[in-house]
XYZ file of C-alpha atoms in Angstrom:
669
model
C 275.492 228.251 196.969
C 272.686 228.913 199.753
C 269.984 232.192 198.803
C 269.483 234.994 201.526
C 266.351 236.407 200.628
C 265.673 240.136 201.916
C 264.346 239.425 205.397
C 260.180 241.027 206.428
C 260.164 242.174 202.322
C 256.874 241.486 201.692
C 255.427 243.419 204.750
C 257.720 246.462 204.379
C 256.762 246.384 200.747
C 253.330 246.045 201.660
C 253.934 249.054 204.337
C 254.530 251.670 201.005
C 258.204 250.973 201.128
C 259.498 251.337 197.328
C 262.833 252.106 197.699
C 263.562 248.854 199.080
C 264.800 246.277 196.130
C 264.299 243.435 197.560
C 265.552 239.889 196.410
C 261.924 237.913 196.279
C 261.151 234.272 195.479
C 258.573 233.704 192.578
C 256.839 230.494 194.068
C 253.596 230.833 191.992
C 253.243 232.135 189.010
C 249.455 232.197 186.204
C 248.251 233.807 183.341
C 245.063 235.864 183.370
C 242.676 237.171 181.013
C 242.085 236.488 177.929
C 241.581 239.324 175.459
C 244.519 241.388 177.581
C 246.792 238.967 178.386
C 248.888 239.700 182.402
C 250.094 237.719 184.541
C 249.553 236.671 188.396
C 252.642 235.995 190.672
C 252.920 234.601 194.117
C 256.179 235.711 195.566
C 258.205 235.116 199.000
C 260.639 236.285 201.172
C 260.940 232.974 202.956
C 258.677 233.679 205.701
C 256.284 235.448 203.992
C 254.243 236.040 200.480
C 251.969 237.411 198.505
C 250.200 238.271 195.456
C 252.151 240.476 192.473
C 251.004 241.406 189.311
C 253.556 241.650 186.095
C 253.296 245.367 184.237
C 252.615 244.145 180.286
C 255.949 245.267 179.230
C 257.764 242.552 180.840
C 255.643 240.246 179.531
C 258.027 238.801 177.015
C 260.061 237.122 179.824
C 257.425 235.091 181.173
C 256.706 234.018 177.634
C 260.156 233.454 176.530
C 260.967 230.855 180.197
C 263.049 233.656 181.565
C 260.939 233.420 184.793
C 259.523 231.305 185.386
C 258.035 229.516 189.562
C 261.526 229.135 191.392
C 262.908 231.541 189.805
C 264.672 234.872 191.893
C 264.645 237.954 190.982
C 265.130 241.511 192.231
C 262.403 244.044 192.454
C 263.491 247.061 190.999
C 260.769 249.440 190.199
C 256.811 248.897 191.910
C 254.184 249.689 193.476
C 251.478 248.446 195.845
C 248.458 248.611 194.990
C 244.519 248.050 196.985
C 241.899 246.558 194.850
C 238.630 245.347 196.391
C 240.269 245.520 199.277
C 243.045 243.677 198.435
C 246.102 245.174 198.649
C 248.738 243.872 195.458
C 252.395 244.277 194.418
C 252.491 245.582 190.568
C 255.886 244.645 189.942
C 257.144 247.245 187.058
C 260.979 246.018 186.722
C 262.831 244.061 187.520
C 266.083 241.933 187.191
C 266.565 237.800 187.317
C 268.807 236.468 189.684
C 268.259 233.124 189.632
C 266.441 231.727 186.528
C 264.862 228.773 188.661
C 265.719 226.604 192.353
C 263.659 225.104 194.386
C 261.511 226.857 196.764
C 263.014 229.011 200.128
C 262.249 228.375 203.607
C 257.890 228.046 203.779
C 256.775 230.885 203.154
C 252.835 231.975 204.567
C 250.347 234.627 203.161
C 250.635 237.207 205.294
C 247.209 237.201 206.221
C 247.648 233.418 207.316
C 250.159 234.942 209.449
C 247.891 236.816 211.185
C 245.278 235.113 211.935
C 248.030 232.223 213.475
C 249.845 234.722 215.424
C 246.563 236.116 217.283
C 243.997 234.159 218.047
C 240.180 235.468 217.897
C 240.138 235.776 221.854
C 243.005 238.370 221.070
C 241.914 242.077 220.472
C 245.031 243.538 219.294
C 245.317 245.732 216.108
C 249.398 246.975 216.000
C 252.329 245.115 216.668
C 253.809 248.175 216.780
C 251.683 250.027 219.386
C 251.922 246.969 221.813
C 255.026 248.258 222.770
C 255.327 251.082 225.032
C 257.756 250.312 227.708
C 260.823 247.601 227.766
C 259.421 244.543 229.205
C 255.755 245.594 228.672
C 253.261 245.087 226.762
C 250.037 247.153 226.529
C 246.476 245.384 227.202
C 244.281 248.265 226.592
C 245.108 248.502 222.905
C 243.208 246.413 220.449
C 245.450 245.001 218.825
C 244.319 242.815 215.360
C 247.283 242.463 212.088
C 250.571 241.450 213.597
C 253.833 242.601 211.012
C 257.318 241.006 211.821
C 259.976 243.505 213.522
C 261.268 245.249 210.963
C 265.071 244.705 212.612
C 265.951 241.457 210.927
C 269.072 241.874 213.796
C 266.798 240.663 216.617
C 265.403 237.508 214.095
C 269.070 236.541 213.767
C 269.791 236.842 217.844
C 269.192 234.827 220.767
C 266.577 236.013 222.990
C 266.830 235.488 226.783
C 264.631 236.838 229.151
C 260.903 237.536 229.468
C 259.090 238.780 232.671
C 255.036 239.963 231.991
C 254.201 242.591 234.576
C 250.514 240.750 234.933
C 250.285 236.912 235.323
C 245.875 237.126 233.782
C 245.499 233.979 231.881
C 244.892 235.586 228.860
C 248.571 237.670 229.191
C 249.576 233.791 228.697
C 247.661 232.629 226.041
C 248.624 235.430 223.951
C 252.279 235.823 224.892
C 252.008 231.784 224.197
C 250.872 232.389 220.763
C 253.226 234.901 219.913
C 256.701 233.393 220.775
C 254.804 229.958 218.726
C 254.569 231.837 215.642
C 258.253 233.697 216.345
C 259.096 230.432 216.621
C 258.075 229.191 212.901
C 259.258 232.628 211.895
C 262.891 231.787 212.839
C 263.170 227.847 212.511
C 265.951 227.262 210.792
C 267.794 231.468 211.980
C 268.614 229.991 215.562
C 267.046 228.738 219.128
C 264.546 231.193 220.224
C 264.202 230.388 224.282
C 263.067 233.019 225.832
C 261.742 237.173 224.402
C 263.084 240.058 225.324
C 261.773 243.472 223.810
C 263.244 246.178 223.140
C 262.163 250.392 223.354
C 260.459 251.134 220.020
C 259.522 254.401 218.759
C 256.102 254.805 218.400
C 254.740 253.183 214.729
C 254.987 255.334 211.633
C 254.085 253.992 208.063
C 257.114 255.143 205.379
C 255.927 257.183 202.764
C 254.728 255.602 199.453
C 256.540 257.852 197.153
C 260.093 258.291 195.879
C 261.738 261.776 197.291
C 262.396 262.820 194.152
C 258.470 262.399 192.901
C 256.625 265.192 190.732
C 254.876 267.939 193.314
C 251.107 268.064 192.278
C 248.913 271.281 193.262
C 248.368 271.240 197.311
C 248.562 267.322 197.524
C 250.559 264.737 198.779
C 253.549 264.138 196.002
C 252.515 261.372 193.103
C 255.410 259.236 191.763
C 256.194 259.903 187.674
C 255.914 256.613 186.270
C 256.403 255.648 182.711
C 253.665 255.480 179.967
C 254.366 251.913 179.595
C 253.742 251.131 183.570
C 250.772 252.663 183.344
C 247.566 249.839 184.652
C 244.343 250.120 186.295
C 245.561 248.613 189.386
C 247.189 251.774 190.487
C 245.791 254.775 192.949
C 248.223 257.893 192.001
C 250.649 258.501 189.569
C 251.894 260.834 187.147
C 253.408 261.002 183.244
C 255.263 263.381 182.213
C 255.003 263.316 178.480
C 255.188 265.915 175.610
C 252.336 266.337 173.130
C 252.620 264.733 169.379
C 249.707 265.236 167.779
C 246.181 267.277 168.866
C 243.100 266.173 166.956
C 240.137 267.953 166.416
C 237.524 269.561 168.390
C 234.390 266.936 167.307
C 230.976 266.940 167.781
C 228.441 264.225 167.615
C 225.145 263.283 168.852
C 223.886 260.448 170.007
C 220.768 258.588 172.146
C 222.233 260.490 174.898
C 222.486 264.023 173.656
C 224.837 266.284 172.165
C 228.341 266.425 173.033
C 232.206 266.793 172.182
C 235.421 265.146 172.211
C 238.717 265.741 171.750
C 241.599 263.444 171.858
C 245.741 264.455 172.194
C 248.937 261.923 171.830
C 251.596 261.775 174.522
C 255.532 260.179 174.369
C 257.628 259.918 177.606
C 261.562 259.590 177.601
C 261.046 255.855 177.396
C 259.430 255.960 173.846
C 256.324 255.202 175.745
C 253.055 256.836 173.942
C 249.260 256.314 175.042
C 246.230 258.809 173.511
C 244.420 260.829 175.746
C 240.644 261.795 175.758
C 237.885 264.530 176.822
C 234.336 264.787 177.079
C 232.414 267.071 176.858
C 233.313 269.534 179.606
C 236.718 268.214 180.205
C 237.066 269.945 176.860
C 236.312 273.523 177.331
C 238.763 271.960 180.777
C 241.915 271.541 178.393
C 241.147 272.456 173.978
C 243.236 275.385 174.953
C 245.736 274.480 177.037
C 247.466 271.909 174.790
C 249.657 272.689 172.362
C 251.652 270.298 170.056
C 255.270 269.861 171.153
C 255.281 270.985 174.850
C 255.985 268.659 177.543
C 253.128 268.261 179.915
C 252.501 266.389 183.526
C 249.725 264.691 183.676
C 247.867 262.889 186.811
C 244.081 262.014 188.268
C 242.585 260.683 184.772
C 241.477 257.274 184.505
C 242.440 254.189 182.369
C 240.394 252.107 180.454
C 241.364 250.042 177.258
C 242.152 251.511 174.193
C 239.707 252.106 171.037
C 241.485 250.022 168.220
C 239.426 250.777 165.210
C 240.498 254.867 166.600
C 243.678 254.586 168.160
C 246.828 253.110 166.135
C 248.954 254.233 169.242
C 250.573 250.603 170.334
C 249.755 250.635 174.458
C 246.939 248.475 174.896
C 244.858 251.746 177.849
C 243.679 254.832 176.821
C 243.495 257.969 179.875
C 240.115 260.057 179.671
C 240.340 263.273 181.680
C 238.165 263.769 184.175
C 237.212 267.563 186.189
C 240.082 266.408 189.082
C 242.142 265.408 186.640
C 245.678 268.253 186.350
C 247.489 269.170 183.392
C 250.747 271.218 184.272
C 252.874 272.748 181.921
C 256.788 271.772 182.052
C 259.298 273.217 181.601
C 261.623 270.806 178.501
C 264.942 271.690 180.209
C 267.125 268.424 179.400
C 265.515 267.504 175.825
C 265.572 263.713 177.402
C 261.892 263.926 175.180
C 261.811 263.002 171.500
C 260.173 265.271 169.544
C 258.667 262.736 167.411
C 258.904 258.838 167.592
C 258.401 256.955 164.290
C 258.335 253.378 163.282
C 258.708 253.370 159.457
C 257.936 250.795 157.612
C 259.221 250.322 153.235
C 256.569 250.911 150.994
C 257.264 247.306 149.392
C 255.364 245.772 153.104
C 252.929 248.329 152.379
C 251.959 245.550 149.509
C 250.264 242.970 151.680
C 248.498 245.166 154.122
C 245.106 244.775 155.350
C 242.806 247.596 154.765
C 242.814 250.538 157.379
C 246.236 249.662 158.655
C 248.388 252.547 159.649
C 251.415 253.087 158.400
C 254.100 255.333 159.258
C 256.186 255.797 156.091
C 259.240 258.130 154.660
C 259.712 258.562 150.939
C 260.751 260.656 148.424
C 258.213 263.349 146.330
C 258.487 262.432 142.767
C 254.346 264.327 141.510
C 252.067 265.910 143.075
C 248.703 266.211 141.902
C 246.589 269.997 142.258
C 243.783 270.391 145.144
C 240.693 269.851 143.986
C 236.993 270.194 145.587
C 235.317 266.502 146.480
C 232.122 266.729 148.171
C 231.511 264.040 151.114
C 228.328 261.785 151.884
C 227.244 263.949 154.762
C 227.259 266.918 151.762
C 230.087 268.731 152.797
C 232.932 269.527 150.465
C 236.521 269.102 151.294
C 239.612 269.582 149.744
C 241.780 266.119 148.094
C 246.062 266.209 146.959
C 247.325 263.071 145.496
C 251.352 262.307 145.418
C 253.562 260.122 144.579
C 256.057 258.265 147.018
C 259.250 256.427 146.556
C 261.577 254.821 148.551
C 264.966 252.431 147.860
C 262.271 249.413 147.960
C 261.655 248.988 144.513
C 258.210 250.152 145.000
C 256.362 253.913 144.988
C 252.749 254.725 146.721
C 250.418 257.494 145.680
C 249.369 259.356 148.881
C 246.364 261.327 149.302
C 245.316 264.315 151.076
C 242.296 265.310 152.439
C 241.255 268.863 154.208
C 243.618 271.242 155.465
C 246.658 269.190 154.320
C 246.039 270.117 150.965
C 246.956 273.843 151.250
C 249.785 273.427 154.499
C 252.038 270.385 153.528
C 250.254 270.322 150.007
C 251.302 273.942 148.871
C 254.378 273.648 150.308
C 255.549 270.737 148.436
C 253.988 272.328 145.392
C 256.362 275.323 145.217
C 259.509 272.648 146.412
C 258.807 270.634 143.259
C 257.903 273.572 140.832
C 261.375 274.747 142.108
C 263.324 271.818 140.766
C 263.917 269.760 144.153
C 262.753 266.790 145.610
C 261.637 267.037 148.744
C 261.755 264.139 152.241
C 258.229 263.590 153.454
C 257.791 261.403 156.303
C 254.566 260.251 157.372
C 253.243 259.666 160.364
C 250.136 257.370 160.927
C 249.022 257.136 157.591
C 245.689 254.750 156.786
C 246.043 251.876 153.724
C 243.296 251.764 151.669
C 242.830 248.733 148.970
C 240.473 250.522 147.411
C 242.179 251.060 143.343
C 245.157 249.265 144.231
C 247.165 250.060 147.489
C 247.565 253.420 148.839
C 247.635 255.520 151.441
C 245.792 258.533 152.870
C 245.912 261.261 156.186
C 243.028 260.856 159.124
C 242.621 263.270 161.908
C 245.701 262.315 163.714
C 248.487 262.047 160.790
C 251.320 263.900 160.645
C 253.219 265.340 158.000
C 257.255 266.282 157.870
C 259.551 268.079 154.687
C 262.615 267.290 155.267
C 263.226 266.502 158.277
C 266.486 266.812 160.311
C 266.450 262.457 161.053
C 269.525 260.012 160.098
C 266.621 258.072 157.925
C 266.036 261.455 155.624
C 269.629 261.889 155.556
C 269.875 258.547 153.985
C 267.180 258.378 151.532
C 268.208 261.889 150.493
C 271.521 260.535 149.323
C 269.844 257.253 147.787
C 268.342 259.230 145.523
C 270.606 261.733 144.444
C 273.404 258.801 144.045
C 270.697 257.184 141.214
C 268.012 256.398 143.153
C 265.899 258.858 141.075
C 266.215 256.848 137.447
C 266.231 253.649 139.966
C 262.898 250.881 138.543
C 260.179 251.472 140.949
C 256.798 249.399 140.498
C 253.278 251.426 141.960
C 251.480 249.384 143.978
C 248.680 251.831 143.365
C 248.646 249.681 140.737
C 245.001 249.594 139.392
C 245.075 253.822 138.839
C 245.416 254.629 134.501
C 247.814 256.768 133.929
C 246.855 260.635 132.956
C 243.489 258.879 134.324
C 241.438 259.496 137.400
C 241.569 259.106 141.319
C 239.735 255.560 141.897
C 239.411 254.413 138.113
C 239.851 250.653 138.702
C 240.659 248.611 134.947
C 239.347 245.265 134.341
C 238.673 242.913 131.782
C 235.909 241.082 130.476
C 236.941 237.991 131.849
C 238.156 239.240 134.869
C 234.364 240.488 135.614
C 233.329 237.217 135.522
C 235.917 235.230 136.546
C 236.187 237.800 140.391
C 232.784 237.872 141.135
C 232.636 241.232 140.715
C 229.137 242.810 141.859
C 227.871 239.941 144.514
C 228.897 241.190 147.006
C 226.882 243.945 149.011
C 228.079 247.052 147.964
C 228.629 247.777 144.084
C 231.924 247.157 142.267
C 232.792 250.056 140.248
C 235.308 249.513 136.856
C 236.879 251.186 133.682
C 236.988 248.555 130.913
C 238.553 249.503 127.378
C 236.174 247.582 124.604
C 234.612 248.887 121.775
C 231.006 248.606 121.047
C 229.416 246.210 118.619
C 225.506 245.910 119.108
C 222.819 248.444 119.843
C 219.974 247.033 120.129
C 217.016 250.201 118.776
C 213.915 248.289 119.325
C 213.423 250.019 122.518
C 216.642 253.008 123.089
C 214.593 255.390 124.875
C 210.957 255.879 126.897
C 208.685 258.199 127.062
C 209.752 260.298 130.947
C 207.854 262.813 133.223
C 208.622 266.452 132.090
C 207.671 267.656 136.094
C 210.268 268.961 138.281
C 209.905 267.499 141.840
C 211.857 269.965 143.690
C 215.031 270.757 142.010
C 214.693 267.507 140.005
C 212.791 266.478 137.526
C 210.785 263.354 137.869
C 211.677 260.926 134.833
C 209.157 257.874 136.229
C 207.621 256.129 132.543
C 204.089 257.846 131.404
C 201.770 255.899 129.453
C 199.163 257.758 127.029
C 195.578 258.667 129.050
C 192.051 258.460 126.726
C 192.389 262.422 125.683
C 195.408 261.741 123.521
C 197.278 263.045 126.960
C 199.973 261.976 128.853
C 199.801 260.708 132.549
C 202.338 260.237 135.429
C 201.183 257.676 137.784
C 203.786 259.419 140.450
C 202.821 262.545 139.738
C 198.853 261.801 139.516
C 198.931 264.691 136.392
C 198.469 264.541 132.702
C 200.231 267.009 130.494
C 200.177 267.446 126.661
C 204.426 266.711 126.234
C 206.050 264.354 127.133
C 210.311 263.860 128.023
C 212.526 261.295 125.967
C 215.391 259.440 127.715
C 218.046 256.359 126.671
C 217.957 253.005 127.895
C 220.321 251.887 125.877
C 221.238 248.282 125.809
C 225.316 247.529 123.678
C 227.082 244.802 123.980
C 230.543 245.263 124.561
C 233.594 243.224 123.879
C 237.551 243.266 124.922
C 239.934 240.689 123.603
C 239.034 238.342 126.337
C 235.621 238.353 125.870
C 232.323 239.871 124.776
C 228.982 241.506 127.498
C 225.643 243.108 127.776
C 225.556 247.091 129.599
C 223.026 249.007 130.048
C 223.275 253.011 129.043
C 220.665 255.611 130.348
C 220.406 258.746 129.324
C 223.427 260.707 130.188
C 226.186 257.795 129.373
C 223.486 257.168 126.021
C 224.206 260.781 124.919
C 227.526 260.188 125.576
C 227.803 257.479 122.767
C 224.924 257.877 120.137
C 226.005 261.418 120.153
C 222.527 263.647 120.622
C 219.416 263.499 122.753
C 217.225 260.827 122.695
C 214.149 263.168 121.892
C 216.433 263.556 118.631
C 216.773 260.107 117.977
C 213.133 258.943 118.974
C 212.381 262.367 115.977
C 214.595 260.741 113.555
C 213.117 256.838 114.114
C 209.654 258.732 113.482
C 210.484 259.817 109.742
C 210.420 257.068 106.887
C 212.695 256.446 104.890
C 215.202 259.035 106.566
C 218.563 256.665 107.276
C 219.813 259.177 109.446
C 219.055 257.396 112.215
C 220.620 254.153 111.294
C 223.945 256.283 110.228
C 223.834 257.251 113.783
C 223.861 253.591 115.270
C 226.491 252.382 112.853
C 228.904 255.124 112.952
C 229.918 254.305 116.358
C 229.782 250.366 115.965
C 233.651 249.321 116.562
C 234.225 252.556 118.247
C 237.174 251.794 121.239
C 235.449 253.928 124.497
C 236.232 253.699 128.404
C 233.123 252.760 130.018
C 232.782 253.440 133.532
C 231.040 251.098 134.879
C 228.343 250.195 138.105
C 228.419 247.080 138.933
C 225.470 245.160 141.243
C 223.158 241.842 141.587
C 219.508 242.608 140.943
C 216.577 240.402 141.631
C 214.168 240.158 138.791
C 211.268 238.442 140.002
C 212.970 235.098 141.117
C 216.584 235.350 139.436
C 219.278 237.082 140.764
C 221.072 238.552 138.203
C 224.683 240.987 137.919
C 223.473 244.231 135.922
C 226.128 246.295 134.300
C 225.408 249.596 133.750
C 227.259 252.519 132.224
C 228.063 255.332 134.395
C 230.307 257.174 132.155
C 231.019 256.921 128.022
C 234.040 257.999 127.033
C 235.902 257.798 123.358
C 239.771 256.794 123.949
C 242.569 258.729 123.803
C 244.764 256.371 122.136
C 248.084 258.944 123.950
C 247.113 258.488 127.002
C 245.903 254.732 126.212
C 249.285 253.927 124.417
C 250.710 255.525 128.699
C 248.742 253.119 130.269
C 250.033 250.144 128.284
C 253.354 251.193 128.177
C 253.190 251.599 131.969
C 251.876 247.749 132.907
C 254.149 246.054 131.080
C 256.942 247.609 132.670
C 255.547 246.611 136.327
C 254.896 242.842 134.556
C 257.279 240.509 135.997
C 258.240 238.781 132.249
C 258.746 242.168 130.975
């Protein structure tokens, strides 16, 4: 079956016609780029050909083999952009007409056609400028490029007579070349014997925007395009989208000086999402303008690759606003843009997720802890609140709320649970942590929705009320002891050894339930400097000076009395093995029940058995030892050192609940 491609499609698209919807053929196809996969076309209208770029949202059509060399396609939506002084057609949407067929015609790159039509001796610039009167060619104009006639009927008709008004040799040469080019273009369509120019109006380039495009301030209209169609090869663009999240205003300091930054996320009616970032003076321009939930028309920003370490949206680009950018509030008349877009995953999928992954999850809140104050590494205080989520996947998970989430959404969830009801909670952009099992935590771009009016929430609530509340659900935050503190990872003595804990760059923190079976009493404490350095005690080991006073080499001072601090070497044992641990001052007091100075004085009294009695009373007692495990160097030898950070006598009621919980999680139970 013969295929008729759209005549003059290439020249018309390059001239700016974006409403043509032409039928073209793919005559070449190749992949470009590695980090960001893109495909470049060479498309043809059977006479001319031109380079085109495929929008990334259409990549799957090439990967699936639907589009290949020889495919006939219809361009539904496209733009023409200039990149490095070359025009490229960016294909935003297309339909596949014929998956593959033979190459139609003998297409030539349009720039090559121009050189053949008008040799170096010619001074023509515009094909439209040369036709002022019928039968007359204006040689006074400087024509250099040729655009084929836009009227396809002229090509198909037979041309009869040509009578130039001048007999100069240059005219004859130029027209002979012009006639040869037309013959080459119309080969197979009709027999051209002569040329009769027709009357044409002065050339006017067609508009490069659609009539329904949005009107920007005091400028030519810019096309509103989908977020998924944005790419760096475009010149003018505008997107209409709703703000779904707005980050906090953050200040930073680097080699360039102080600065400030904030970001917000946009969602359009096609489901495309993208992050917008503003720096410094642009922050002052737009921070107060942006409101979550409102719809805006955004234009004149620059596109850069998204930083995936901080940007969780499924878009390879990110918009950076500039001082010339525009952000205009739009009325949300038809409500075609959703308020929010979720990509929910069941809790069971988080169990195998990588650390720091971003997830959307929805679940029933079954319990919530009070909010507590936490001191961050930077010395600032913040609030933390932990709750439990459960869904129909047979798994539950801990969600940690940080900062303002504790007092706003956290307090509301607490009130609902106190009233005897169980709320549905949808979490947008929760961050996965594997520090103690798998858990989720809020970040600056997280959003929480309590009892949202979405189908997933209604279905989950119905499941919970019909028996899901009592269904067995295994917690994937399984390393947390029931009734214990957050981040308390339980390990056995054998697991510490077999897992090689402490041999990484950072120390490991674990809790071991074990019995104390031996205490070294020969050197259970040391003499320490009692002087204060700022708000802290020196605690450096001191020695006797010649005059029976104590001397600290660090403080370079002498004093009459020293302090005594624990340096206990104890052996602990559980059902898997035995190991040595070291307990310093505070943890030593928790083990022995009195200060190091008291024990030292008791040990100095002859024939006093109180020291030995205290030591014996602690043997074979069960403790929960909170351990810091880190490899250290002693001479030329590497040793793993386990330090007791905290030692608590076992509460057997809490320990029983922990063991029962572990049994319920066992697959053999």
